[in-house]
Amino acid sequence: MVSAVVFIPLCAALILLFIPREEEEITRRVAFGATVLTFLLSLLLLVEFQSDTADFQFVERFSWIEDFGIQYAVGIDGISLFLVLLTTLLMPLVILSSWDDIHKRVKEYLFFFLLLETGMIGTFVALDLFLFYVFWEVVLIPMSFLIGIWGGPRRIYAALKFLLYTMVGSLLMLVAILYLAYLHHAQYGTVTFDLLQLHKLTIPPETQIWLFAAFALSFAIKVPLFPLHTWLPDAHVEAPTGGSVILAGVLLKMGTYGFLRFAMPLFPAAAHAAVPVIMALAVIGIIYGALVAMVQPDLKKLVAYSSVSHLGFVMLGLFAFNVEGVEGALYQMLNHGLSTGALFFLVGVIYERRHTRLISDYGGLWKQVPVYAAVFLVVLLSSIGLPGLNGFVGEFLILLGAFGANPWAGVLGVSGVVLGAVYMLWMYQRVMFGPLRHVENTKLTDLSRREVAVFVPLLALMLVMGMYPKPFLIRMEKSVEATLARIQLARPLPDPTTPGVERAGDRDAIQEVSHSATD
Amino acid sequence: MEHSHAALATVHAVSYLRFIVLFPLLGVLFNIFAGPRVGRRAINLVSPGVVLLSFFFSFAALLQLPPGGALVDTVYTWITAGRLQVDFALRVDPLSATMILIVTGVGFLIHVYSTGYMAHDEDVARYFAYLNLFTASMLLLVLGDNLLLLFVGWEGVGLCSYLLIGFWYTDDEKASAGKKAFIVNRIGDAGFLLGIFLLFWSLGAKGVWTLSFAEIQTHAGLLAVETVTVICLLLFVGATGKSAQIPLYVWLPDAMAGPTPVSALIHAATMVTAGIYMIARLHFLYSMAPTALAVVAIVGALTAFFAATIALVQTDIKRVLAYSTVSQLGYMFLGLGVGAYSAGVFHLMTHAFFKALLFLGAGSVIHAMSDEQDIRRMGGLKTKMPITYGTFLVACLAIAGFPGLSGFFSKDLILEETVASPHGSVVLWLIGTLTAGLTAFYMFRLLFVTFWGETRAPHEVAHHIHESPTVMTMPLVLLAVLSFIGGYFTLVPFLAPVFGGHHPAHVSALVKYLPTVAGLAGIGLAYQMYVRDPAMAERVAQRYAAVYRLLLNKYYVDELYDRFVVQPVVAASQWLWRVWDTVIIDGTVNGTAQTVAANGLLLRLWQTGNVQVYALSFLLGAMVILGYYLW
Amino acid sequence: MVPISYHLVLSGVLFTIGVMGVLLRRNTIIIFMAIELMLNAVNLSFVALARHLGSLDGQLIVFFVMAVAAAEAAVGLAIILLVFRGRETVNADELNLLRW
Amino acid sequence: MITPPPVNWLSLLPGLILTVTGLLILFWDLWMKPEERRLLAWLGFIGFVAAGIVSVLLWGRNESAFNGMLALDAYALFFNVIFCVVGAMTILMSVHYLETVEIQPGEYYALLLFATVGMVVMAAATDLIVIFLGLETMSIAVYVLAGMWIRRLQSSEAALKYFLLGAFASGFFLYGIALLYGATGSVQLDKIATAATTGGVSSLFLVGIALLIVGFGFKVAAAPFHVWTPDVYEGAPTTVTAFMAVGVKAAAFAAFARVFLHTFGSLHAEWEGILWVLAVLTMTVGNITALVQRNIKRMLAYSSIAHAGYLLIAMVAGRDLGGAALLYYLVAYGVMTLGAFGVVLAVGRQGEPNEEVSDYIGLGLRYPVLGAAMTVFMLSLTGVPPLVGFTGKFYIFSAAVQAGYIWLAVLGVLNSVISAYYYIRVVVNMYMYEEGGKTIEALSARPALVTAILLAAVATVFMGVFPSASISLAKESFLPPG
């Protein structure tokens, strides 16, 4: 069933090839139908998902290249379930929104998007490192095409930068994967890339360090973590609306997912050693992203830098190494997907009408397009983490977890909450409030029926995830605890110098958590 | 001084408390979706109606409140993550009963008033949607059974104040006032969040994973005093943000940009009292941390005095009231700071009545003066607006602490406790008394300049000054009555089960009566300067020109913040973006690409095209390999 | 009996002369002759080694080498002719149409 | 009467078929009318296919022939199949091309066949001299092929350069054989191998190995010896360039691997250092110089140098790990490069050859099938999964890592990133620019070329996604030691 979810978009993409180029309407319908079908199937996964076990469900496994010990192994657990759902949810919306704004070479556009969807879902469900790597790379190509062909003026620079930047990281990860397989061969006699087998490896700490470094570099570029983020604003600014939504909504999560699924459990000792560095970078990322976002003249760049800040939060949560922080991070990944995805849709809406992204070209839109302004306000509030909406639950858990792990990280992280409000509201005021200065704005038409259809599911989810997050958190609980138990077992002796209010209380909590996970 | 550990209240589970919050929310939905289509009359009926319904339910809860006990309505579990378990539960105990009655009661009156005030504003649906949303958030804040729900309400009211301040969004200046309010609140909330985290983890370190007030209270003893002090201070940072104390009060005066009923409801009666409610709710923590209490008291007293001095010279009617609110809030914090929690809450209640009345009165004056807010262009309204004048006079007397009215009882109770309680000190009492005098002075200055003497308004404004319609004056009268008799519902016995028993403080006569004398002196001085000898104010202003200008410009605090906080941050982010991001990081990224390409050009020259050069490079290669082997 | 090293040294010297010829001379035909010289140097070493090892293989190989050299000569000169007809020059320095 | 020695004809069968076809073409061409020239192409094609089928039929045999000079084993047959496929594809590609560039088809196809015979001999040879002979027959045929485009001066210059340097290199190669002969007393590979393991390794032996490396280095276009490749590849007719880039390189590696991985397998410690350096140098020089190339044929030349570098990594990884990886990657590299050259041919035209990378602007949009094929080849050459290029590189790098050469793998990976730039730039030109761009002849007029391209594209995708069949084939055919 999982493979069906992965490969339906691919089949639809191939079907698209045979539809003649002029039949745009049919191509769009086929693509939309395929993505909706995938979404329904993934809902089926959600329904049948048991939240009381930590191990993988719906596992499908058959051998692919026996000589290398490579299997086609896919499966879902608490961590990857909602990320798959996020992907399958955003895709139909993207295709729906492209009905209005993409008119040249529609067939290729939809083809690349469907290919992209297969790559993304594959990355989240792959249990075999080789398969994961294949899907990880496969995602790059369609995305670069999308940015390169339908993008803005500097699209080629942005596409190439995105491709090469991510490729450097991922290729180094390939060498690390190969070394892992070799280690398994050395220790157990057989070469395998299966994640569960590789969990059994005992890797000496020094080798763990550089293996973790290789994985971490690749994922950090994707997240993006602070110093490696400069590709994001370019890619976002130049990408078409649908591209930006998926880039921000899902692709960034592949990095954080990679950390949680591969880098941390496979190399626990190294993960612990890396905590101070990554937490520092995450905090810098939060503040840096917020500050730079504040002064951006271009709407899309502002949202791009806000993603740097939000993902900084997610990394902070991940590396707090306690259940609250990690669950908060996972939850925030979903929230960010919804809120930033919606933000890019919103920017796309006015970009389609005015063909400019400069904040100074707008002003006083509320009077002209009240429904649009209201939707924008709700999405904005979810993005800055207003309680009652989904952003708050994620941010609160992350900061709670981070504070528990290292109070100073919590304190600096909280500043991100304030800065977030600053740049978002300042932008909102310059765009929505004030008098209608530019005459072109008076001709703006409010949201069309189709555009509203794109926002309704997103807004509804934001509200539901804010008011009643329990069903989501429950399903994540077991898998997160199991992963954390794996990491904590390799925890170095907590030297008293590191501040960590939760040291005492944490240990007994971990004991009973690890019992529940291992027995 | 109450002893802090009252017996644990007996708890009754009920299931109707949720409707108190739900009704305003229904009002919000009605206004958003049905509002624009259904016309003004329906909106004017529904919006106040839902608040009235909440009022009745609150009253029912009050009646059903078991003596010394509490009603708890657990709706569903909100967040479960690891060791954090937060339920969406509402709790009514004497403290929250008082608060919800104030919020729904005064709120209802203000809703009614607004229907008149916003009569000719076409966007009334959006206005009432925000107002109802505010009421819902405020009710959630006071009914929340755990710290997190309190925080949810806390930020909810922050959002509504942002929306309502910037209600007339077409004016950039008003919109930025809203933004300023939200951001300053957010700074406070950041502190609040840190307090919650520290509380959660330090309790967790002792094995207790909770955020609900009852459990915190039972396990508070486990915590070390230093941790509790830090927690209380962090939470107090949140309180200063929300209840506009030094240093985070700057947003309140600018918040006057919103419609006047908004100022009445949010910036006088309810929202700004959130900080006081929070400290009262966590009184058991604060009483464990004397240093924290001292800080609260000192900040309260200083803010009271500081704001009162600024109010002396303000010319905008709403600004005077804004600074007066900041000052009165200072009083409440002073009360809490000296351990007299019930006195603080009592003053909160009475203040809600007369300050709401003052704002609504000011609103009706502005309404009559066709949106003129500068008191120097008013005067002589006494005869033209008798009801507004009458109610305004009652409120002024109440706030000045005129004996017999509500202000006298609550303010003096605080001042007495400042001396009597172990946490209090005479210096604070002195500041309090001086501020009482100042308060009386600026209130009556406002009264005399606005209502007495001849109208200084230009002719066309003057001739159609008229009394506001009954829908506006009826709330004024009701509030006047409340301000009058409010003082006699001393909450102390009612709140005893929450804050523990209280034996009346016996103090010397001087302490008891000096504040009242100061008040009367203030009234007299105001009478002298603005009625008997109008020129006197001018002379005093010239003589102490420097001081006058300092006060008029609000100690230049806004300018200081702008220079030392806002500008540097914006400059830093410009630098970060222009230099750090584009030059340094992007530079290295593109740099590596260019160097590789440069090497490419270099290597390309190796292909000279001449066969013999190729043969030479071939030979060199061969010799290197041979050389390797011969050694 | 002359020790084998003399022969090898001689063939080494011959080989180096051949290589120098290829590098220094201008005319492609002379270059080609220098290459032939190198091949003959190798033949010499083959013969010397065959005698030294007392096996006939070396001698035999020389014939293969010569045959190959002859074939190469035929084709090589044809190509040089082709180049000459096209470019009227066989000077190695001028033949650099194809470069970087 | 001298009884003819028992000759194991089977071992020669593929070579014989090719030779006979070549001769047939030469004779038939004499009395053929000009417009019937195309038939020659089909004859050549049938020759290649027949030889290929025969090699497949002979699979599983493991005999040596001509008392130790030639071997009929899986290794040789595996390479035979590669050579025949390459030959057949080259013919398919050149059917129409020859008319545009006015090359005599008769001699052209014959020479192709004779060159392949040389390759077959090289792959099957277990005797140094036989390797040399095979090498020379192949080289001489290819020298001529390179110069056949008489219209263009560059072609003759390319032939000249290739000839001079080829002869020069074979001089060194021969000198190496002589020294080895001196050191071990024989030129038979197995005797040399036993001599290497038993007797000590004299300095004569080492110098011999060094010179062999130089000789093979030239043929395989390893770094310091690669300087001839770009000029010759650019100058020669495109079909010959394709043939050289894939066929000649594969043959060179066949001999190189047999000699070094088997015969000198035990001396791995001696030569792996040198090859390590050569591999890194070759990859880096190939990739970095390719970055700045504007001519697509020159770019593909440098790319083939770079891929030689990756193949050298497989060599460094040693016999049991690297051998099979080498074979598999040769197949992968062959398919991709042939396809790429096919597209270059399709884009080339009579008037201006359209060889600049910038000539590809907007191509992908106007000719979607051609564009898609080129994208597949370019992505596969970069090593993007799930195409065959990636699986090949993956196999080589995992061999290198398992053999302990972590840094080699890291350098290889970094080189792939550099290569990504110039490969993707072609794709960028094809899709991401709108304005300008050339029109090319209708593809329908060149069915043979299109089939070749499509075959290559399908193979690139299919072997990438389902590589297990070809991998096990490569593993099986890599000679078990001894």
XYZ file of N, CA, C and O in Angstrom, chain A residues 239-291:
212
model
N 11.753 30.634 -7.814
C 10.879 29.480 -8.137
C 9.457 29.978 -8.403
O 9.040 31.009 -7.842
N 8.702 29.263 -9.244
C 7.277 29.616 -9.413
C 6.524 29.343 -8.103
O 7.051 28.655 -7.233
N 5.327 29.847 -7.966
C 4.595 29.739 -6.690
C 4.550 28.290 -6.216
O 4.967 27.983 -5.102
N 4.089 27.413 -7.103
C 3.952 25.999 -6.693
C 5.300 25.465 -6.239
O 5.411 24.778 -5.221
N 6.353 25.845 -6.964
C 7.690 25.365 -6.608
C 8.067 25.817 -5.215
O 8.527 25.030 -4.375
N 7.840 27.092 -4.924
C 8.220 27.594 -3.590
C 7.430 26.868 -2.517
O 7.976 26.500 -1.477
N 6.161 26.638 -2.786
C 5.335 25.985 -1.749
C 5.929 24.614 -1.423
O 6.169 24.291 -0.258
N 6.219 23.862 -2.459
C 6.725 22.503 -2.191
C 8.136 22.580 -1.616
O 8.488 21.870 -0.672
N 8.947 23.526 -2.168
C 10.327 23.647 -1.672
C 10.288 23.927 -0.170
O 10.933 23.238 0.620
N 9.476 24.905 0.230
C 9.432 25.251 1.660
C 8.625 24.203 2.411
O 9.008 23.745 3.485
N 7.528 23.793 1.836
C 6.603 22.918 2.557
C 7.187 21.553 2.832
O 7.016 21.011 3.933
N 7.907 20.986 1.880
C 8.294 19.575 2.067
C 9.809 19.380 1.978
O 10.413 18.739 2.833
N 10.423 20.006 0.957
C 11.840 19.677 0.737
C 12.691 20.004 1.955
O 13.587 19.245 2.334
N 12.395 21.134 2.606
C 13.229 21.485 3.774
C 13.079 20.417 4.860
O 14.020 20.119 5.598
N 11.900 19.789 4.904
C 11.682 18.819 6.001
C 12.495 17.550 5.763
O 12.732 16.777 6.693
N 12.932 17.365 4.499
C 13.709 16.131 4.255
C 15.013 16.201 5.052
O 15.510 15.200 5.568
N 15.541 17.436 5.204
C 16.782 17.581 5.973
C 16.563 17.214 7.433
O 17.237 16.340 8.004
N 15.562 17.836 8.047
C 15.340 17.566 9.482
C 14.931 16.092 9.674
O 15.358 15.433 10.624
N 14.113 15.597 8.746
C 13.704 14.169 8.836
C 14.949 13.291 8.778
O 15.111 12.343 9.563
N 15.877 13.683 7.886
C 17.110 12.898 7.745
C 17.854 12.844 9.070
O 18.299 11.782 9.524
N 17.945 14.009 9.730
C 18.631 14.032 11.031
C 17.959 13.032 11.982
O 18.611 12.173 12.582
N 16.628 13.135 12.057
C 15.924 12.347 13.076
C 15.953 10.862 12.720
O 16.121 10.002 13.574
N 15.839 10.551 11.448
C 15.738 9.135 11.063
C 17.120 8.486 10.950
O 17.318 7.344 11.358
N 18.090 9.194 10.400
C 19.371 8.514 10.091
C 20.504 9.014 10.971
O 21.142 8.258 11.706
N 20.750 10.342 10.917
C 21.997 10.829 11.522
C 22.010 10.535 13.023
O 22.993 10.005 13.553
N 20.888 10.827 13.725
C 20.950 10.706 15.185
C 20.944 9.241 15.646
O 21.821 8.838 16.405
N 19.988 8.401 15.181
C 20.011 7.031 15.721
C 21.237 6.226 15.295
O 21.754 5.421 16.060
N 21.739 6.473 14.098
C 22.873 5.635 13.638
C 24.157 6.002 14.371
O 25.006 5.130 14.625
N 24.302 7.294 14.708
C 25.579 7.696 15.347
C 25.261 8.449 16.642
O 25.505 9.652 16.720
N 24.718 7.723 17.652
C 24.280 8.449 18.860
C 25.416 9.184 19.562
O 25.266 10.348 19.918
N 26.572 8.529 19.703
C 27.663 9.195 20.461
C 28.025 10.502 19.761
O 28.108 11.563 20.373
N 28.171 10.427 18.426
C 28.563 11.647 17.686
C 27.456 12.695 17.809
O 27.710 13.892 17.944
N 26.193 12.219 17.815
C 25.085 13.189 17.911
C 25.207 13.965 19.216
O 25.058 15.188 19.244
N 25.529 13.218 20.270
C 25.667 13.929 21.556
C 26.798 14.933 21.489
O 26.677 16.069 21.938
N 27.904 14.506 20.878
C 29.056 15.431 20.822
C 28.671 16.671 20.024
O 29.116 17.778 20.306
N 27.800 16.496 19.024
C 27.510 17.618 18.111
C 26.436 18.549 18.683
O 26.162 19.604 18.105
N 25.819 18.140 19.808
C 24.674 18.943 20.307
C 25.049 20.418 20.476
O 24.375 21.287 19.916
N 26.138 20.746 21.200
C 26.395 22.192 21.380
C 26.546 22.924 20.052
O 25.943 23.981 19.843
N 27.273 22.344 19.120
C 27.518 23.046 17.838
C 26.183 23.280 17.132
O 25.831 24.407 16.767
N 25.405 22.217 16.998
C 24.184 22.339 16.184
C 23.171 23.234 16.890
O 22.493 24.065 16.261
N 23.106 23.123 18.216
C 22.155 24.002 18.924
C 22.566 25.455 18.729
O 21.719 26.323 18.460
N 23.882 25.707 18.805
C 24.338 27.096 18.616
C 23.920 27.560 17.215
O 23.309 28.628 17.049
N 24.215 26.732 16.213
C 23.870 27.130 14.833
C 22.364 27.325 14.706
O 21.895 28.273 14.056
N 21.608 26.452 15.355
C 20.148 26.574 15.239
C 19.702 27.919 15.815
O 18.935 28.668 15.194
N 20.232 28.237 16.978
C 19.809 29.500 17.625
C 20.241 30.681 16.756
O 19.459 31.603 16.491
N 21.478 30.605 16.276
C 21.920 31.704 15.385
C 20.976 31.781 14.195
O 20.515 32.847 13.790
N 20.658 30.619 13.658
C 19.767 30.583 12.496
C 18.447 31.269 12.803
O 17.938 32.080 12.011
N 17.909 30.980 14.013
C 16.612 31.586 14.370
C 16.734 33.097 14.342
O 16.004 33.805 13.634
N 17.714 33.597 15.091
C 17.812 35.065 15.243
C 18.248 35.692 13.915
O 17.641 36.660 13.435
N 19.254 35.080 13.298
C 19.774 35.623 12.031
C 18.654 35.665 10.981
O 18.395 36.690 10.339
N 17.950 34.535 10.856
C 16.874 34.458 9.852
C 15.839 35.534 10.101
O 15.406 36.256 9.179
N 15.479 35.710 11.385
C 14.432 36.704 11.698
C 14.939 38.106 11.380
O 14.265 38.897 10.712
N 16.162 38.393 11.823
C 16.683 39.764 11.615
C 16.764 40.077 10.124
O 16.267 41.115 9.662
